[in-house]
Short mmCIF file of C-alpha atoms in Angstrom, two decimals:
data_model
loop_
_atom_site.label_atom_id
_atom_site.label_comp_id
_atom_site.label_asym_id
_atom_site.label_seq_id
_atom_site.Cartn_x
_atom_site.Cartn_y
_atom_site.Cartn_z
CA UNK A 1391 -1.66 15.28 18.10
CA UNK A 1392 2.06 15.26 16.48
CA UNK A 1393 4.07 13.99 18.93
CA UNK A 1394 6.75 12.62 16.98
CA UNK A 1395 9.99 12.40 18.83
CA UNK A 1396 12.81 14.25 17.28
CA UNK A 1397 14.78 11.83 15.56
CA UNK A 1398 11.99 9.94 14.19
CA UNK A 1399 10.71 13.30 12.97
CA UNK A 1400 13.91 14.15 11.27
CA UNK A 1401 14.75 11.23 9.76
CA UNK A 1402 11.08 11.11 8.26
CA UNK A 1403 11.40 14.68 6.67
CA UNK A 1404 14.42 13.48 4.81
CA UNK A 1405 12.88 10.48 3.81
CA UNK A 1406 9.82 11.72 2.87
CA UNK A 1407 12.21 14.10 0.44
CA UNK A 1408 13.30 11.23 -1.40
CA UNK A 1409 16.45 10.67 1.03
CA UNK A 1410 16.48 6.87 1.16
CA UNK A 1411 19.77 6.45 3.78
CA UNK A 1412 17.23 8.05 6.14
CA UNK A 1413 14.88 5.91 4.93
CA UNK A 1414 17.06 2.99 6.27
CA UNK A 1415 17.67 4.41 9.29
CA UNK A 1416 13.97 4.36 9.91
CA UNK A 1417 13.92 0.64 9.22
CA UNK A 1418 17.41 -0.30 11.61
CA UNK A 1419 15.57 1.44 14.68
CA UNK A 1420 12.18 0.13 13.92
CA UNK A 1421 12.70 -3.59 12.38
CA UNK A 1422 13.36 -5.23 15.77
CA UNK A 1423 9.68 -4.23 16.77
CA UNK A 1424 8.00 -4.95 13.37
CA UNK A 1425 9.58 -7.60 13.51
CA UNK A 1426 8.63 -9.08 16.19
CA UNK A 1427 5.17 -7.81 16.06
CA UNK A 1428 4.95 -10.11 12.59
CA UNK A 1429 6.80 -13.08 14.48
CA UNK A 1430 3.85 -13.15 17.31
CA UNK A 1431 0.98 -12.67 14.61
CA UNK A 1432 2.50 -15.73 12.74
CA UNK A 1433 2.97 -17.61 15.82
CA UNK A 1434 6.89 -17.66 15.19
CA UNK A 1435 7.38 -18.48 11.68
CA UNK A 1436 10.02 -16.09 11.43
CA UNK A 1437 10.61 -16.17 7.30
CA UNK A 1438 6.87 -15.38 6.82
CA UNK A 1439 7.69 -12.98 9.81
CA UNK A 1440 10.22 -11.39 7.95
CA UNK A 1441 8.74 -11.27 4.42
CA UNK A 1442 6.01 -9.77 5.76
CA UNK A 1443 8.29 -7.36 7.55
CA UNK A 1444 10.44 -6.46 4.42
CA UNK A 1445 6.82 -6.17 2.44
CA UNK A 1446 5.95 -3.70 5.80
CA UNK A 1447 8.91 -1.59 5.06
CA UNK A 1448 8.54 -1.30 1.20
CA UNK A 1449 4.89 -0.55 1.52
CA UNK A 1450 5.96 2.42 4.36
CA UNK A 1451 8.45 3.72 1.82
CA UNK A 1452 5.28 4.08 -0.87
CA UNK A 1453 2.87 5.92 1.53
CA UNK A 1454 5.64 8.02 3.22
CA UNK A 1455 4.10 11.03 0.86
CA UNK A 1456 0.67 10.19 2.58
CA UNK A 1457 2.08 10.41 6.06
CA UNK A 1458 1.09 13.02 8.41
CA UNK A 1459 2.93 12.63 11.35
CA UNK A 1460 -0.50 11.97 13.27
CA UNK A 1461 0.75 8.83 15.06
CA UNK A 1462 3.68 8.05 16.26
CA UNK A 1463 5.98 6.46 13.36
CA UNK A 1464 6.43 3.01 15.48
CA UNK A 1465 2.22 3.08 15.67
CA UNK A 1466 2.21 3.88 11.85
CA UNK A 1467 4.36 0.92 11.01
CA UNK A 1468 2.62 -1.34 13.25
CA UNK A 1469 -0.51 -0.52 11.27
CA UNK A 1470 0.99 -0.96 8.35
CA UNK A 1471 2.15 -4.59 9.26
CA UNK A 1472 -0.96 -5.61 10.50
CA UNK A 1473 -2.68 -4.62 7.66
CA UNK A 1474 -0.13 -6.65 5.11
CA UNK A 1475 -0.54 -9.71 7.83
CA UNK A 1476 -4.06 -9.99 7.66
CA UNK A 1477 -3.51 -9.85 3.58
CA UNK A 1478 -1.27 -12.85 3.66
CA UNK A 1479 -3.52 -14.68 5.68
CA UNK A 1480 -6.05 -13.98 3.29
CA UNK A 1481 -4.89 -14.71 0.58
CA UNK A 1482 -3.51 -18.06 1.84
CA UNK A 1483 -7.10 -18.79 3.90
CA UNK A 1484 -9.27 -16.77 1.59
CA UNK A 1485 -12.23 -18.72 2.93
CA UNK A 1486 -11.38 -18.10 7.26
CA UNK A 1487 -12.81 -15.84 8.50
CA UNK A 1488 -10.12 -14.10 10.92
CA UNK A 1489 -11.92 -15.53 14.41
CA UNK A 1490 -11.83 -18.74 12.91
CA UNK A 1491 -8.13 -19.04 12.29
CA UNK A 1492 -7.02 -20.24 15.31
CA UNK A 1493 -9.89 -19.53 18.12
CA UNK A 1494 -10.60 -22.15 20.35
CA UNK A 1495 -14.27 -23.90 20.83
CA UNK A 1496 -13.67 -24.18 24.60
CA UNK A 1497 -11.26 -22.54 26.94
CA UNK A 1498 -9.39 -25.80 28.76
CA UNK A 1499 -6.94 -25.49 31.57
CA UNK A 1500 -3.96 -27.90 30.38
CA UNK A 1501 -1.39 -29.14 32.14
CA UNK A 1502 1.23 -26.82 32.87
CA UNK A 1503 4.88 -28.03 32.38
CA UNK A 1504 5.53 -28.31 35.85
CA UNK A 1505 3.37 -26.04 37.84
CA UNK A 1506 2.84 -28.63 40.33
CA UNK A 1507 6.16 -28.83 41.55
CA UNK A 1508 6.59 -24.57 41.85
CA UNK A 1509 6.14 -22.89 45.26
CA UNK A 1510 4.94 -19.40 46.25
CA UNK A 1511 3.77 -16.88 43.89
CA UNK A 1512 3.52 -19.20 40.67
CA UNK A 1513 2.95 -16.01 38.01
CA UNK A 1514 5.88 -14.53 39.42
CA UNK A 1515 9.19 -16.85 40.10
CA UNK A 1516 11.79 -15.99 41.16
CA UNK A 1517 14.06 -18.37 39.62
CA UNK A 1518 15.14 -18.81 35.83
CA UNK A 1519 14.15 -22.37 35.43
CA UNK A 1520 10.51 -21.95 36.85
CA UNK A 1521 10.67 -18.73 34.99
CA UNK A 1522 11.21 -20.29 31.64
CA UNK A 1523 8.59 -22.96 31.97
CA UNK A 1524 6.44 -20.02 33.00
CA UNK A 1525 7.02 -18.62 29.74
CA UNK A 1526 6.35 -21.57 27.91
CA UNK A 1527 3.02 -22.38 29.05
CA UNK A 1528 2.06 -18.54 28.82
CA UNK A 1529 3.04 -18.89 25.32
CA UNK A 1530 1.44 -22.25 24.91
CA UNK A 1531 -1.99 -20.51 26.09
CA UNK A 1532 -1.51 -17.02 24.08
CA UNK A 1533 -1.80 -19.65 20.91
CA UNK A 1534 -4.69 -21.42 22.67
CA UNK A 1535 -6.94 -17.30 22.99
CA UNK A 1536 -9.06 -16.59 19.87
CA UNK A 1537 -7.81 -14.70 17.45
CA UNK A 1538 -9.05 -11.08 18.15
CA UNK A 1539 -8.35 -11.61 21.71
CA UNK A 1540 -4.75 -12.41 20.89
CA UNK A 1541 -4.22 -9.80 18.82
CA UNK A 1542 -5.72 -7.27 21.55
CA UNK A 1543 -3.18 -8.96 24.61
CA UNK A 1544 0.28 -8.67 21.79
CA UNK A 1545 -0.32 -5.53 21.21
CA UNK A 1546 -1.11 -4.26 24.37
CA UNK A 1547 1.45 -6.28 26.75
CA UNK A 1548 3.98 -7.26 24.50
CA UNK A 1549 4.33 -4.69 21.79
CA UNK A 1550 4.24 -2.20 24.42
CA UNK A 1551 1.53 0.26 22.70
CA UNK A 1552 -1.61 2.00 24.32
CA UNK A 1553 -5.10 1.13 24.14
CA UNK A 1554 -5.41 4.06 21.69
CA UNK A 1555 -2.55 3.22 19.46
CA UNK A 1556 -3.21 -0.42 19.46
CA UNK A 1557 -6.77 0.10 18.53
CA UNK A 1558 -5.63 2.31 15.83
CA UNK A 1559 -3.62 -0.56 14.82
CA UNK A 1560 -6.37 -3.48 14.53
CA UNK A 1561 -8.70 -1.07 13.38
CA UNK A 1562 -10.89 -1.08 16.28
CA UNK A 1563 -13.12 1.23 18.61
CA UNK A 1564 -11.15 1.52 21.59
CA UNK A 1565 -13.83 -0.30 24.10
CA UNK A 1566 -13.84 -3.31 21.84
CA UNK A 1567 -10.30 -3.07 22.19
CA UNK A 1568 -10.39 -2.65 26.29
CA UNK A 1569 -13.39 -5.90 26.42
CA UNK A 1570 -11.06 -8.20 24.24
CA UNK A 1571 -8.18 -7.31 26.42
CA UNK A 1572 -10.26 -8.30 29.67
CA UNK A 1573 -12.07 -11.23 27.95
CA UNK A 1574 -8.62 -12.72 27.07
CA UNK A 1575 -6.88 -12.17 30.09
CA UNK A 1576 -9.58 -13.95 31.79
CA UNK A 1577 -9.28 -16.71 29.42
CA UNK A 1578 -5.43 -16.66 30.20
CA UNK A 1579 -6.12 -16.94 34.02
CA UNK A 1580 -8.16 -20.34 33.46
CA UNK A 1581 -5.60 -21.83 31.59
CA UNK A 1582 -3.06 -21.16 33.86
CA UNK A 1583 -5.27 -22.14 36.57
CA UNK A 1584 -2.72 -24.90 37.50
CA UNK A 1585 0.29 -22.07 38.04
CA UNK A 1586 -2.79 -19.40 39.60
CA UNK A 1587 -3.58 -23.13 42.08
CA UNK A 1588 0.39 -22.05 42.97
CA UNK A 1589 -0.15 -18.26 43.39
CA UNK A 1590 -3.19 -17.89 45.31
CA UNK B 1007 8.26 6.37 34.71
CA UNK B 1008 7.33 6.39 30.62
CA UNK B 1009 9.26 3.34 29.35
CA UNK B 1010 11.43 4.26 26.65
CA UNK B 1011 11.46 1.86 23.47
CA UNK B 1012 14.47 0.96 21.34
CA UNK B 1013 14.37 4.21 18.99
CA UNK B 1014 14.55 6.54 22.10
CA UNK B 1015 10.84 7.11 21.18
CA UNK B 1016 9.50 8.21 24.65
CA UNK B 1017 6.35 6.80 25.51
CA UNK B 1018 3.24 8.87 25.35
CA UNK B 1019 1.36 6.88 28.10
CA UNK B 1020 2.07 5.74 31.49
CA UNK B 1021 1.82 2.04 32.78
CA UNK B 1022 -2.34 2.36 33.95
CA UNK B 1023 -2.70 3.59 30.60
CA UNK B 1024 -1.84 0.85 28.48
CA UNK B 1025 -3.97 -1.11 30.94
CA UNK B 1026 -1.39 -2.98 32.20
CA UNK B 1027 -0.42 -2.92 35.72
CA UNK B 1028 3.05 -3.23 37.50
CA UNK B 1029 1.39 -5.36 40.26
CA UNK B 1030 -0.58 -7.66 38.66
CA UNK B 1031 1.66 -10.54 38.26
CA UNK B 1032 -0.41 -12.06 34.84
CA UNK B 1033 0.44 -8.77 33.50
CA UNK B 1034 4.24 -8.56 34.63
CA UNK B 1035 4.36 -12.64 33.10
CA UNK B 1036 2.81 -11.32 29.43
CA UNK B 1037 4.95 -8.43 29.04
CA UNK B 1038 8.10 -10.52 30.41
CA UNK B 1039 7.73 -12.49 27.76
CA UNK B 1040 10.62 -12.62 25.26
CA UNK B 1041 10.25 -11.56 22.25
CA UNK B 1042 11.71 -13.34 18.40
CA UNK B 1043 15.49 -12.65 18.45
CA UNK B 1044 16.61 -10.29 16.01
CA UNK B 1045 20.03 -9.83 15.88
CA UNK B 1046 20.70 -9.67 11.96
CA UNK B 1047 19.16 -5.80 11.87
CA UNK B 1048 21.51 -4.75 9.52
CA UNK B 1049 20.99 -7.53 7.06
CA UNK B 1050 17.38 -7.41 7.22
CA UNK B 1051 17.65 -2.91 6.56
CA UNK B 1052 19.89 -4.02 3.74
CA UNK B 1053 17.45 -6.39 2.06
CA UNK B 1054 14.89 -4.03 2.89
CA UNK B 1055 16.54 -1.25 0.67
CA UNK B 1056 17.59 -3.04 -1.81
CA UNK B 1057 14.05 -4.17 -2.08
CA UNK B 1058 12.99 -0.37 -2.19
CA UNK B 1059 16.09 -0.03 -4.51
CA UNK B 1060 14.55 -2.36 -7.05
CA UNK B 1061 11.10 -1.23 -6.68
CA UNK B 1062 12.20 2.64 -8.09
CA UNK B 1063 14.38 1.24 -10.24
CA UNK B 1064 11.29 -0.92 -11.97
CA UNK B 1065 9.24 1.91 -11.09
CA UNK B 1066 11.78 4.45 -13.55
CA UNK B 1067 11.65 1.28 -16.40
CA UNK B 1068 8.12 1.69 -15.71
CA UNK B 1069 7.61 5.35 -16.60
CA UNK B 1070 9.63 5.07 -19.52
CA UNK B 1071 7.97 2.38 -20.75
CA UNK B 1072 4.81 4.31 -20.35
CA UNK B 1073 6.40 7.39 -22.02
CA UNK B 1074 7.48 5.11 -25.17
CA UNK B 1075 4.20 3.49 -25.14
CA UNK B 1076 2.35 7.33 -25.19
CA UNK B 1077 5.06 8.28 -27.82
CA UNK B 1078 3.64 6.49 -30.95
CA UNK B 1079 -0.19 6.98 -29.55
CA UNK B 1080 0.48 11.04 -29.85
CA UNK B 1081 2.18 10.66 -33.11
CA UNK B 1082 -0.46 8.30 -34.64
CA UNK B 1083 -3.01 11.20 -33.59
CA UNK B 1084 -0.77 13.94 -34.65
CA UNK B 1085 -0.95 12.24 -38.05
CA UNK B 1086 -4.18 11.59 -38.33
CA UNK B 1087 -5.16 15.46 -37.77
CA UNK B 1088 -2.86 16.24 -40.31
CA UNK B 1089 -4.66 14.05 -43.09
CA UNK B 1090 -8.06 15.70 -41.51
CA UNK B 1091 -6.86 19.08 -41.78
CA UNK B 1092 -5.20 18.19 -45.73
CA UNK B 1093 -8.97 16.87 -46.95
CA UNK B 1094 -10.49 19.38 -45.70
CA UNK B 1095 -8.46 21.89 -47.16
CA UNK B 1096 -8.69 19.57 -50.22
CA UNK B 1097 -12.33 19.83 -50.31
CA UNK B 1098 -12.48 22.91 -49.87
CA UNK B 1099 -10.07 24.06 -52.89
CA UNK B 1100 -12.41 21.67 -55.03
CA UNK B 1101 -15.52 23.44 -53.88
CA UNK B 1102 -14.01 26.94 -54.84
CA UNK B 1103 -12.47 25.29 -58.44
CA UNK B 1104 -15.76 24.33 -58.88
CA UNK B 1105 -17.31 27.35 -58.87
CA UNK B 1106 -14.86 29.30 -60.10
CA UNK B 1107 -15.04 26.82 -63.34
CA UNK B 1108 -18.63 27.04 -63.23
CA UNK B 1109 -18.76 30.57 -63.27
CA UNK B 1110 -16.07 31.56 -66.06
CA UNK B 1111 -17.26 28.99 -68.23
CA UNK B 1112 -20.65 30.32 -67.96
CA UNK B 1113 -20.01 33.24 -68.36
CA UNK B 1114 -17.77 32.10 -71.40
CA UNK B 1115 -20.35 29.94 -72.90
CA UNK B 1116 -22.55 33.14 -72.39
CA UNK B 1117 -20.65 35.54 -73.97
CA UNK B 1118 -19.66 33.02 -77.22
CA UNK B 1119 -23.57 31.97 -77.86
CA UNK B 1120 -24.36 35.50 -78.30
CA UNK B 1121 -21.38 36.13 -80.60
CA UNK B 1122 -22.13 32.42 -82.52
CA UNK B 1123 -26.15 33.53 -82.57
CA UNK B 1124 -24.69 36.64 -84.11
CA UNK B 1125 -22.59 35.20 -86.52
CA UNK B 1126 -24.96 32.25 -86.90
CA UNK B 1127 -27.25 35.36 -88.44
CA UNK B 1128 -24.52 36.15 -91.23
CA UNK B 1129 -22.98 32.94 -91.90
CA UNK B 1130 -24.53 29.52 -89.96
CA UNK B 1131 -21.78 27.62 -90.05
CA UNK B 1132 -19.59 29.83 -88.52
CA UNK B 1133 -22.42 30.45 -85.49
CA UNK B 1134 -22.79 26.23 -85.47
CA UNK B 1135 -18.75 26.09 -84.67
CA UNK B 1136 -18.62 29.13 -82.43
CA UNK B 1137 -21.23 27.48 -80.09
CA UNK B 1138 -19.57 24.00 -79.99
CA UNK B 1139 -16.09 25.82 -79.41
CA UNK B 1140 -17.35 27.30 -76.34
CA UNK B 1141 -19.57 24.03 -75.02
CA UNK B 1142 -16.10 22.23 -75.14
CA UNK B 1143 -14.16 25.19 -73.09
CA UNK B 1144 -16.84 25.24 -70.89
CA UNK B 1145 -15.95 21.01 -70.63
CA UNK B 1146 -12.39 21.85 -70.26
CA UNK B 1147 -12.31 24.64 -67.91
CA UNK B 1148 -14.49 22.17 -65.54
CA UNK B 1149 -12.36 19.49 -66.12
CA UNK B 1150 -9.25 21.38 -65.21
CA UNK B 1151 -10.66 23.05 -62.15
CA UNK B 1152 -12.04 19.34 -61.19
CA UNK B 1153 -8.42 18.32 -61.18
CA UNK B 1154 -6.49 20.84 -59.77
CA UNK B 1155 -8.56 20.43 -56.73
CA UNK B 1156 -8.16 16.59 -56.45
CA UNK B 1157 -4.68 16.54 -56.63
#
């Protein structure tokens, strides 16, 4: 498949002829993603976030000769920073194995920030305060997922990609991709069981 | 409708494709979550090229440190062909010196012996000096072939 859309396509022919403005271009349209890909794989340390990013971008600019067009650029880049994330965290945890980074022994409903106190349908409020505390304890229970399960639910809900491209991205067969999806969704829905108490 | 992300890139997959559905409100939470702000784009491209800008400009020191290091390496082996290719012609203008010494003082020394066993017939003495003059031309004439083909 080479479904590149036009612009990316463009400005990648000229960059991969040595043009380096449309080189930058590349970067400005694609830095708030990579970005924040990096930012949720580093649970919001945003300078290791971005010097991974900037390390993302300089790495892209080596292997543009090697580039095919056989992804989309976005799913190429996203590849890309994976692969220099799970580096760093290598080379800073040579010993951790990736699982054991952050997984959890035991999936345990906490308390939600104020769950208790939110009517109707609790995953969906209608209101910006219940809204925001929403989003906090979502967040809180993302970090709580094991590893490859978190990985699977960023790239798939919040980095927007496919199961195809974000199994090209970790590097994994697309129904390990789909089970670790469903596996951490369910996880998700017990530790929100006090907002899901609200819903149902 | 195929969301359309911030480079105008159109998705290739609908909503059930990604696996995530509109109704399900779990999935409508995770992908309402916001996401780092990034509102410094330009500075971050700029430090990205200038990153990039460094990295050819090392990667040009690079080369021609490569190219100066290769420079005395091919001159070192240019030379030392060059003293290869001198002995051996050396050795071989020795071998033919030698020979051709060899040859023209035997045939010298040859030549004189009969004339000094001739003499030597008539008047001895005259044979006795005859044969050393032509043993010591035969000396020289190696001598002087030895050293034209060391030098």
């Amino acid at each position: 498949m080479n479904d590149l859309s036009p612009p990316d396509g463009e400005w990648l022919a000229r960059a991969q002829a040595g043009d380096a403005a449309a080189f930058s271009q590349l970067v400005r349209r694609h830095q708030v993603r990579v970005r924040g890909q990096l930012a949720r794989l580093t649970h919001g340390d945003r300078h290791r976030a971005d010097d991974l990013a900037q390390q993302t971008f300089v790495q892209a600019w080596r292997a543009l000769g090697s580039f095919r067009g056989d992804a989309r650029v976005s799913t190429w880049l996203h590849r890309i920073a994976y692969t220099c994330f799970l580096q760093d965290e290598r080379a800073r945890r040579p010993h951790a194995a990736l699982d054991a980074i952050d997984a959890v022994d035991a999936v345990e409903p906490f308390e939600s920030s104020d769950a208790d106190s939110v009517p109707g349908d609790a995953l969906a409020p209608s209101d910006p305060r219940t809204t925001q505390l929403l989003q906090i304890d979502l967040a809180r229970a993302l970090d709580r997922l094991p590893a490859h399960e978190r990985l699977a639910i960023i790239h798939c809900y919040q980095l927007d990609l496919s199961h195809d491209e974000a199994a090209e991205v970790l590097g994994l067969p697309l129904g390990t991709l789909k089970s670790q999806v469903a596996r951490g969704k369910a996880r998700l829905r017990e530790l929100l069981a006090a907002w899901r108490a609200q819903e149902v | 409708m195929h969301p359309i992300d911030e480079a105008g890139d159109r998705r290739p997959h609908a909503g059930s494709e990604a696996g995530w559905r509109d109704d399900d409100p779990l999935d409508a939470a995770l992908r309402a979550l916001p996401g780092p702000a990034t509102d410094d784009g330009d500075a971050f491209t700029a430090a990205v090229m200038r990153r990039i800008g460094q990295e050819r400009a090392y990667a040009v020191a690079r080369d021609a440190a490569a190219r100066a290091e290769r420079l005395p390496a091919a001159q070192a082996i240019e030379r030392a062909q060059a003293a290869r290719a001198r002995a051996a012609r050396r050795a071989r203008w020795i071998g033919a010196s030698v020979l051709v010494g060899t040859a023209v003082g035997a045939g010298v020394t040859v030549a004189m012996a009969d004339t000094a066993l001739q003499s030597a017939a008539a008047w001895p003495p005259l044979g006795m000096r005859t044969a050393a003059a032509s043993a010591a031309l035969v000396v020289l004439l190696s001598w002087a072939a030895l050293r034209g083909g060391l030098r």
